Amino acid sequence: MQQLKDSQDTNRNPALNHQTYGEPALTDLSAPATKKFLRTGSVFDLSDRSNRLSSSWYELRRHIASLRHQQPQQMTCSPPTTDRKTPSPLTKESDLLSSIDNILKRAKTKLLNRANENGSWNASYLGGATHTSLRTISLFYLEAEESTQQNTLIIRNILSMQKECGGYGIYPAGPSSKAVSRMAYLALICSMNSNDGKLLEDSNVRKDVEKSLARTRHFVDTANDTKEWLLYTLLADFCWKLTAPNIPNTLPHFPFISNIIYLFQKQGGLGRFQSVLHQILPAILILLQPQKKKASKNPKLKERFPFTLTWIKNQYFRAEGLFSEKMEQQIIASQDGDGAWVETIVATSLNAMALKKRGFSKHNRTLANAIKYLQDSAVYTANDVHINWATGDMWDTAIHADILHFIGNTPSKDIIDNIFPHFMMGIREDDRWSFSILGRITDNDSSSMTLATFAHLYPFMDDFQQTNAKTIITRVCHALLAHQQNDGGWATFDEQGIQRMGYKMPTPEKGAFFDFSSPDVTGRVTFGLLAAKSSGALPHDLEENILRAVKKSQGYFAAVQCKQGHAEGSYWSRWLLGPIAGTSFTTVALRCSGIATESPLLKRARAFALRTQHAISGGWGESRQADCHTEDAGQGPTTPLQTALAIITLIASSNDNDSMTDNAIERGITFLLETQNNGHWEDKWPLGTILTGLDYFITPENSEVAILASLTLYRYYKFYGAQAAISHWVERGRNAKI
């Protein structure tokens, strides 16, 4: 923490000479910046040595607490015998800023060390028992055995996720599910039988597994109050049907349920969400077919399906004709460059098992690449293993490079030279980016965040890079504008989702199989478009089109906030848990698009953030129930990520002289500083969303990026005010206010 020297002049307050992260030295008291510095309370009265406190923030907090419990002195005619004064709140604010400076200094080194050798970044996307079990089962079915040591770690990892009731949850800390428990049961057996059953000779491992299997079987047989979802039941059915004949041990029998038509019939159609579904449904249809028989000629299968498989063919695959050999051709053609499908374990496992069922050898190039992707999804350490359910190196590279720039570090030529080829290589035929650098399925969300980073780095590129970047930025802006929905919002994937469904939080089924506007995606796309507009790389007519699209998105935000079905003043979120996250991204988009703080949209959002702050910790947090029940918004364990997002909401919606908001922000910042460990925060609660209300994941690196953004935004907020801070976050190009 910065040590302050005593002033040599006791008749004035010296301006603090702030030297971190490019802040100017404020030595001229008449300068406007210095007046701002004085107004925000970063200048100290150091004329009295007895009035100085310890530089430690924690000692300062204890000192303030002790002063609050002191009895007030009685008034007398003579002055008090001591000249000790109540500590000024300015000292507390300065210690906050100084602590933040130290964290941000360390963050630069940590972020740079986290980069790969090729200049990209990879974050962890830690899934639960579903993804770990499915990966283990598919590798066993594909005859891609791992070492005995790796299988032991996988077994220990699965056992650690078993609950007291004997079952397994879809995600860590989630409710137990029979389908996921069946998959975990089968995964343990597959691991034990790998490598010719070598683990069966280990008495300690075998004893632990036998106890776990007995508990799981009891849970599956007796539990009746679990809420199951059809897709996970289908995954469990596929795994049992395909794998059981290859296991020498006798397995308990579970009924095989394959009523996928029920899902289609219940939802009434799939809309235009075919970019992802075309990567999964061909594999599902192959896996549903009896071995060595065509599904359309199987009378028993027809009896099981009320509409037969021909109904699906006529409804969704008429143009493509994706049946029989054409289905496997579609699967092969849609594989990503890194061997995955849709950059997830679920899609990759389904497609790989479907090809194996069609007679493909594990030495086939397509299957070999898929096997390598599944094997690489496990990160082994000496005593543990983590399974990444997805790959998002394009997203990770974009947000890591951008936060390095935002916290005050001018992008070096090496960083730009390293990430520039990835951005150029990742652009696809539809002029958008994918979640991963080698992915085929593009989306608006990844494209907007990559676009923002590309635009922020544009002024620092050389002439050759700027020439190519200008073309790419223009193309991506046109593509994003073309994908705006009729309601003014943006969906994740498609250009025209099902209308009038983006106003309310979806059920898990709708969130998985339908693609429609969502507030958080719309907020991030707005952020990316405005960043591109301020970069100086776009022609004037395209800038005008962006402003019109942003104006249209404001109507969508207004409609969502006024819609019943979620907490007042909040916005639901598709890809992060709870309305705290959705409100944060939306509020930033509204403020940087020119909406005044007196607007009802920002007033209600600010009121929601103030209302949901936790009284004791000073932070924010909510559980999975917030995605299911309106009354649970803001209710749950306090987490660093959700606290950071709520701080961003308050800064983006506040006036500079609002004492209530200032106090709430300061308490949130204090919580972040007290819960950090050498610049690291631990979010044990899964906050990343796979299926809204059902399946979640943990991404610690990306959570830290959001926390660093909130701390940096707070610094700019204290120095320059809320509007300038938000503008600088978005417009680090020609229109930057700072």
Short mmCIF file of N, CA and C in Angstrom, two decimals, residues 234-331:
data_model
loop_
_atom_site.label_atom_id
_atom_site.label_comp_id
_atom_site.label_asym_id
_atom_site.label_seq_id
_atom_site.Cartn_x
_atom_site.Cartn_y
_atom_site.Cartn_z
N LEU A 234 -32.30 -39.29 -22.13
CA LEU A 234 -31.86 -39.87 -23.40
C LEU A 234 -30.36 -40.15 -23.39
N LEU A 235 -29.56 -39.23 -22.86
CA LEU A 235 -28.12 -39.46 -22.79
C LEU A 235 -27.81 -40.71 -21.98
N ALA A 236 -28.48 -40.85 -20.85
CA ALA A 236 -28.25 -42.04 -20.03
C ALA A 236 -28.68 -43.30 -20.77
N ASP A 237 -29.80 -43.23 -21.49
CA ASP A 237 -30.27 -44.40 -22.24
C ASP A 237 -29.28 -44.81 -23.33
N PHE A 238 -28.79 -43.82 -24.08
CA PHE A 238 -27.81 -44.11 -25.13
C PHE A 238 -26.58 -44.81 -24.55
N CYS A 239 -26.09 -44.27 -23.45
CA CYS A 239 -24.87 -44.82 -22.85
C CYS A 239 -25.08 -46.27 -22.40
N TRP A 240 -26.22 -46.53 -21.78
CA TRP A 240 -26.48 -47.90 -21.31
C TRP A 240 -26.65 -48.85 -22.48
N LYS A 241 -27.40 -48.45 -23.48
CA LYS A 241 -27.67 -49.36 -24.60
C LYS A 241 -26.41 -49.68 -25.38
N LEU A 242 -25.54 -48.70 -25.59
CA LEU A 242 -24.35 -48.91 -26.40
C LEU A 242 -23.23 -49.61 -25.64
N THR A 243 -23.11 -49.33 -24.35
CA THR A 243 -21.93 -49.75 -23.62
C THR A 243 -22.11 -51.07 -22.89
N ALA A 244 -23.32 -51.37 -22.45
CA ALA A 244 -23.54 -52.56 -21.63
C ALA A 244 -23.04 -53.85 -22.28
N PRO A 245 -23.24 -54.08 -23.60
CA PRO A 245 -22.74 -55.33 -24.19
C PRO A 245 -21.22 -55.47 -24.16
N ASN A 246 -20.49 -54.38 -23.98
CA ASN A 246 -19.03 -54.43 -24.00
C ASN A 246 -18.43 -54.60 -22.61
N ILE A 247 -19.27 -54.70 -21.58
CA ILE A 247 -18.78 -54.83 -20.21
C ILE A 247 -19.02 -56.25 -19.74
N PRO A 248 -17.99 -56.94 -19.27
CA PRO A 248 -18.15 -58.34 -18.88
C PRO A 248 -19.02 -58.53 -17.65
N ASN A 249 -19.05 -57.55 -16.76
CA ASN A 249 -19.83 -57.70 -15.53
C ASN A 249 -21.31 -57.55 -15.81
N THR A 250 -22.12 -58.19 -14.99
CA THR A 250 -23.57 -58.06 -15.11
C THR A 250 -24.00 -56.71 -14.54
N LEU A 251 -24.78 -55.99 -15.30
CA LEU A 251 -25.23 -54.66 -14.89
C LEU A 251 -26.69 -54.70 -14.49
N PRO A 252 -27.10 -53.88 -13.55
CA PRO A 252 -28.52 -53.79 -13.22
C PRO A 252 -29.31 -53.26 -14.40
N HIS A 253 -30.52 -53.68 -14.54
CA HIS A 253 -31.34 -53.30 -15.69
C HIS A 253 -32.09 -52.01 -15.39
N PHE A 254 -32.03 -51.08 -16.34
CA PHE A 254 -32.84 -49.87 -16.28
C PHE A 254 -33.65 -49.79 -17.56
N PRO A 255 -34.89 -49.36 -17.50
CA PRO A 255 -35.71 -49.30 -18.71
C PRO A 255 -35.14 -48.31 -19.71
N PHE A 256 -35.22 -48.65 -20.99
CA PHE A 256 -34.72 -47.79 -22.06
C PHE A 256 -35.86 -46.93 -22.56
N ILE A 257 -35.72 -45.61 -22.42
CA ILE A 257 -36.75 -44.66 -22.83
C ILE A 257 -36.20 -43.86 -24.00
N SER A 258 -36.87 -43.88 -25.12
CA SER A 258 -36.38 -43.12 -26.28
C SER A 258 -37.55 -42.43 -26.98
N ASN A 259 -38.21 -41.57 -26.26
CA ASN A 259 -39.37 -40.88 -26.81
C ASN A 259 -38.99 -39.44 -27.15
N ILE A 260 -38.06 -39.28 -28.06
CA ILE A 260 -37.60 -37.93 -28.40
C ILE A 260 -38.70 -37.12 -29.09
N ILE A 261 -39.63 -37.82 -29.73
CA ILE A 261 -40.73 -37.11 -30.40
C ILE A 261 -41.55 -36.32 -29.39
N TYR A 262 -41.64 -36.85 -28.17
CA TYR A 262 -42.40 -36.15 -27.13
C TYR A 262 -41.85 -34.75 -26.92
N LEU A 263 -40.55 -34.62 -26.94
CA LEU A 263 -39.94 -33.31 -26.74
C LEU A 263 -40.33 -32.36 -27.87
N PHE A 264 -40.24 -32.83 -29.12
CA PHE A 264 -40.60 -31.98 -30.25
C PHE A 264 -42.08 -31.62 -30.21
N GLN A 265 -42.92 -32.62 -29.90
CA GLN A 265 -44.36 -32.39 -29.89
C GLN A 265 -44.73 -31.42 -28.76
N LYS A 266 -44.08 -31.55 -27.61
CA LYS A 266 -44.38 -30.70 -26.47
C LYS A 266 -44.04 -29.24 -26.74
N GLN A 267 -42.90 -29.01 -27.42
CA GLN A 267 -42.46 -27.65 -27.65
C GLN A 267 -43.10 -27.03 -28.89
N GLY A 268 -43.70 -27.84 -29.75
CA GLY A 268 -44.40 -27.28 -30.89
C GLY A 268 -43.49 -26.81 -32.00
N GLY A 269 -42.31 -27.37 -32.12
CA GLY A 269 -41.41 -26.98 -33.21
C GLY A 269 -40.13 -26.39 -32.69
N LEU A 270 -39.14 -26.37 -33.53
CA LEU A 270 -37.81 -25.94 -33.11
C LEU A 270 -37.44 -24.56 -33.63
N GLY A 271 -38.35 -23.89 -34.32
CA GLY A 271 -38.01 -22.58 -34.84
C GLY A 271 -36.86 -22.64 -35.82
N ARG A 272 -35.94 -21.68 -35.73
CA ARG A 272 -34.80 -21.63 -36.63
C ARG A 272 -33.50 -21.95 -35.91
N PHE A 273 -33.60 -22.61 -34.74
CA PHE A 273 -32.41 -22.92 -33.96
C PHE A 273 -31.78 -24.19 -34.52
N GLN A 274 -31.42 -24.16 -35.81
CA GLN A 274 -30.94 -25.37 -36.46
C GLN A 274 -29.42 -25.41 -36.56
N SER A 275 -28.74 -24.30 -36.35
CA SER A 275 -27.29 -24.30 -36.48
C SER A 275 -26.65 -25.26 -35.48
N VAL A 276 -27.18 -25.33 -34.27
CA VAL A 276 -26.66 -26.25 -33.27
C VAL A 276 -27.35 -27.60 -33.35
N LEU A 277 -28.66 -27.60 -33.59
CA LEU A 277 -29.39 -28.87 -33.63
C LEU A 277 -28.93 -29.78 -34.75
N HIS A 278 -28.52 -29.20 -35.87
CA HIS A 278 -28.02 -30.03 -36.97
C HIS A 278 -26.73 -30.74 -36.58
N GLN A 279 -26.10 -30.30 -35.50
CA GLN A 279 -24.88 -30.95 -35.04
C GLN A 279 -25.19 -32.10 -34.08
N ILE A 280 -26.42 -32.18 -33.60
CA ILE A 280 -26.76 -33.17 -32.59
C ILE A 280 -27.79 -34.18 -33.08
N LEU A 281 -28.84 -33.70 -33.76
CA LEU A 281 -29.94 -34.58 -34.13
C LEU A 281 -29.54 -35.74 -35.03
N PRO A 282 -28.66 -35.54 -36.04
CA PRO A 282 -28.25 -36.72 -36.82
C PRO A 282 -27.64 -37.81 -35.96
N ALA A 283 -26.84 -37.43 -34.98
CA ALA A 283 -26.24 -38.42 -34.09
C ALA A 283 -27.31 -39.10 -33.24
N ILE A 284 -28.28 -38.33 -32.75
CA ILE A 284 -29.35 -38.91 -31.94
C ILE A 284 -30.16 -39.90 -32.76
N LEU A 285 -30.45 -39.55 -34.01
CA LEU A 285 -31.24 -40.44 -34.86
C LEU A 285 -30.48 -41.73 -35.16
N ILE A 286 -29.17 -41.63 -35.37
CA ILE A 286 -28.37 -42.84 -35.59
C ILE A 286 -28.36 -43.70 -34.33
N LEU A 287 -28.20 -43.08 -33.17
CA LEU A 287 -28.15 -43.84 -31.93
C LEU A 287 -29.50 -44.47 -31.60
N LEU A 288 -30.58 -43.88 -32.08
CA LEU A 288 -31.91 -44.45 -31.85
C LEU A 288 -32.18 -45.66 -32.73
N GLN A 289 -31.48 -45.79 -33.83
CA GLN A 289 -31.73 -46.89 -34.76
C GLN A 289 -31.23 -48.21 -34.18
N PRO A 290 -31.98 -49.29 -34.36
CA PRO A 290 -31.48 -50.60 -33.95
C PRO A 290 -30.22 -50.96 -34.74
N GLN A 291 -29.36 -51.75 -34.14
CA GLN A 291 -28.10 -52.09 -34.78
C GLN A 291 -28.34 -52.83 -36.09
N LYS A 292 -27.67 -52.34 -37.17
CA LYS A 292 -27.68 -52.96 -38.49
C LYS A 292 -29.07 -52.98 -39.11
N LYS A 293 -29.95 -52.10 -38.72
CA LYS A 293 -31.27 -52.01 -39.32
C LYS A 293 -31.59 -50.55 -39.54
N LYS A 294 -32.38 -50.28 -40.57
CA LYS A 294 -32.81 -48.92 -40.82
C LYS A 294 -34.03 -48.61 -39.97
N ALA A 295 -34.05 -47.46 -39.39
CA ALA A 295 -35.12 -47.11 -38.46
C ALA A 295 -36.48 -47.08 -39.13
N SER A 296 -36.54 -46.66 -40.40
CA SER A 296 -37.83 -46.50 -41.07
C SER A 296 -38.49 -47.83 -41.37
N LYS A 297 -37.74 -48.97 -41.30
CA LYS A 297 -38.31 -50.27 -41.61
C LYS A 297 -38.49 -51.12 -40.36
N ASN A 298 -38.39 -50.55 -39.22
CA ASN A 298 -38.54 -51.28 -37.97
C ASN A 298 -39.93 -51.05 -37.41
N PRO A 299 -40.83 -52.03 -37.48
CA PRO A 299 -42.21 -51.79 -37.02
C PRO A 299 -42.28 -51.49 -35.52
N LYS A 300 -41.40 -52.12 -34.72
CA LYS A 300 -41.44 -51.86 -33.28
C LYS A 300 -41.07 -50.41 -32.98
N LEU A 301 -40.10 -49.90 -33.70
CA LEU A 301 -39.70 -48.52 -33.49
C LEU A 301 -40.81 -47.57 -33.90
N LYS A 302 -41.53 -47.92 -34.96
CA LYS A 302 -42.65 -47.08 -35.39
C LYS A 302 -43.74 -47.04 -34.32
N GLU A 303 -43.97 -48.17 -33.66
CA GLU A 303 -44.98 -48.17 -32.61
C GLU A 303 -44.57 -47.27 -31.45
N ARG A 304 -43.28 -47.20 -31.19
CA ARG A 304 -42.80 -46.38 -30.10
C ARG A 304 -42.96 -44.90 -30.40
N PHE A 305 -42.83 -44.53 -31.67
CA PHE A 305 -42.92 -43.13 -32.07
C PHE A 305 -44.29 -42.85 -32.67
N PRO A 306 -45.06 -41.95 -32.09
CA PRO A 306 -46.40 -41.69 -32.62
C PRO A 306 -46.39 -41.08 -34.01
N PHE A 307 -45.32 -40.35 -34.39
CA PHE A 307 -45.27 -39.72 -35.70
C PHE A 307 -44.23 -40.34 -36.62
N THR A 308 -43.45 -41.34 -36.13
CA THR A 308 -42.36 -41.99 -36.87
C THR A 308 -41.25 -41.01 -37.20
N LEU A 309 -40.11 -41.54 -37.56
CA LEU A 309 -38.96 -40.70 -37.88
C LEU A 309 -39.18 -39.89 -39.14
N THR A 310 -40.11 -40.32 -39.99
CA THR A 310 -40.38 -39.56 -41.21
C THR A 310 -40.90 -38.17 -40.88
N TRP A 311 -41.60 -38.05 -39.78
CA TRP A 311 -42.13 -36.75 -39.38
C TRP A 311 -40.99 -35.76 -39.14
N ILE A 312 -39.94 -36.21 -38.43
CA ILE A 312 -38.79 -35.33 -38.20
C ILE A 312 -38.14 -34.98 -39.53
N LYS A 313 -38.00 -35.97 -40.39
CA LYS A 313 -37.36 -35.73 -41.69
C LYS A 313 -38.11 -34.67 -42.48
N ASN A 314 -39.43 -34.78 -42.53
CA ASN A 314 -40.20 -33.82 -43.32
C ASN A 314 -40.20 -32.43 -42.69
N GLN A 315 -40.12 -32.36 -41.36
CA GLN A 315 -40.21 -31.08 -40.68
C GLN A 315 -38.91 -30.31 -40.69
N TYR A 316 -37.80 -31.00 -40.49
CA TYR A 316 -36.56 -30.29 -40.21
C TYR A 316 -35.41 -30.58 -41.18
N PHE A 317 -35.49 -31.67 -41.90
CA PHE A 317 -34.36 -32.03 -42.74
C PHE A 317 -34.78 -32.29 -44.19
N ARG A 318 -35.86 -31.64 -44.61
CA ARG A 318 -36.36 -31.86 -45.96
C ARG A 318 -35.34 -31.40 -46.99
N ALA A 319 -34.79 -30.20 -46.81
CA ALA A 319 -33.86 -29.66 -47.79
C ALA A 319 -32.55 -30.43 -47.79
N GLU A 320 -32.08 -30.81 -46.60
CA GLU A 320 -30.78 -31.45 -46.52
C GLU A 320 -30.83 -32.96 -46.77
N GLY A 321 -31.93 -33.58 -46.45
CA GLY A 321 -32.04 -35.02 -46.63
C GLY A 321 -31.06 -35.79 -45.77
N LEU A 322 -31.00 -35.43 -44.48
CA LEU A 322 -29.97 -35.98 -43.61
C LEU A 322 -30.41 -37.31 -43.02
N PHE A 323 -30.47 -38.35 -43.84
CA PHE A 323 -30.79 -39.67 -43.33
C PHE A 323 -29.84 -40.69 -43.92
N SER A 324 -29.76 -41.84 -43.24
CA SER A 324 -28.88 -42.94 -43.65
C SER A 324 -27.46 -42.45 -43.81
N GLU A 325 -26.86 -42.71 -44.97
CA GLU A 325 -25.46 -42.32 -45.19
C GLU A 325 -25.29 -40.81 -45.16
N LYS A 326 -26.31 -40.07 -45.54
CA LYS A 326 -26.18 -38.62 -45.55
C LYS A 326 -26.07 -38.06 -44.14
N MET A 327 -26.63 -38.77 -43.16
CA MET A 327 -26.50 -38.31 -41.79
C MET A 327 -25.06 -38.37 -41.33
N GLU A 328 -24.39 -39.46 -41.61
CA GLU A 328 -22.99 -39.55 -41.20
C GLU A 328 -22.12 -38.59 -42.00
N GLN A 329 -22.49 -38.32 -43.25
CA GLN A 329 -21.76 -37.31 -44.02
C GLN A 329 -21.91 -35.93 -43.39
N GLN A 330 -23.12 -35.66 -42.91
CA GLN A 330 -23.35 -34.38 -42.23
C GLN A 330 -22.52 -34.30 -40.95
N ILE A 331 -22.43 -35.39 -40.22
CA ILE A 331 -21.65 -35.40 -38.98
C ILE A 331 -20.18 -35.14 -39.28
#
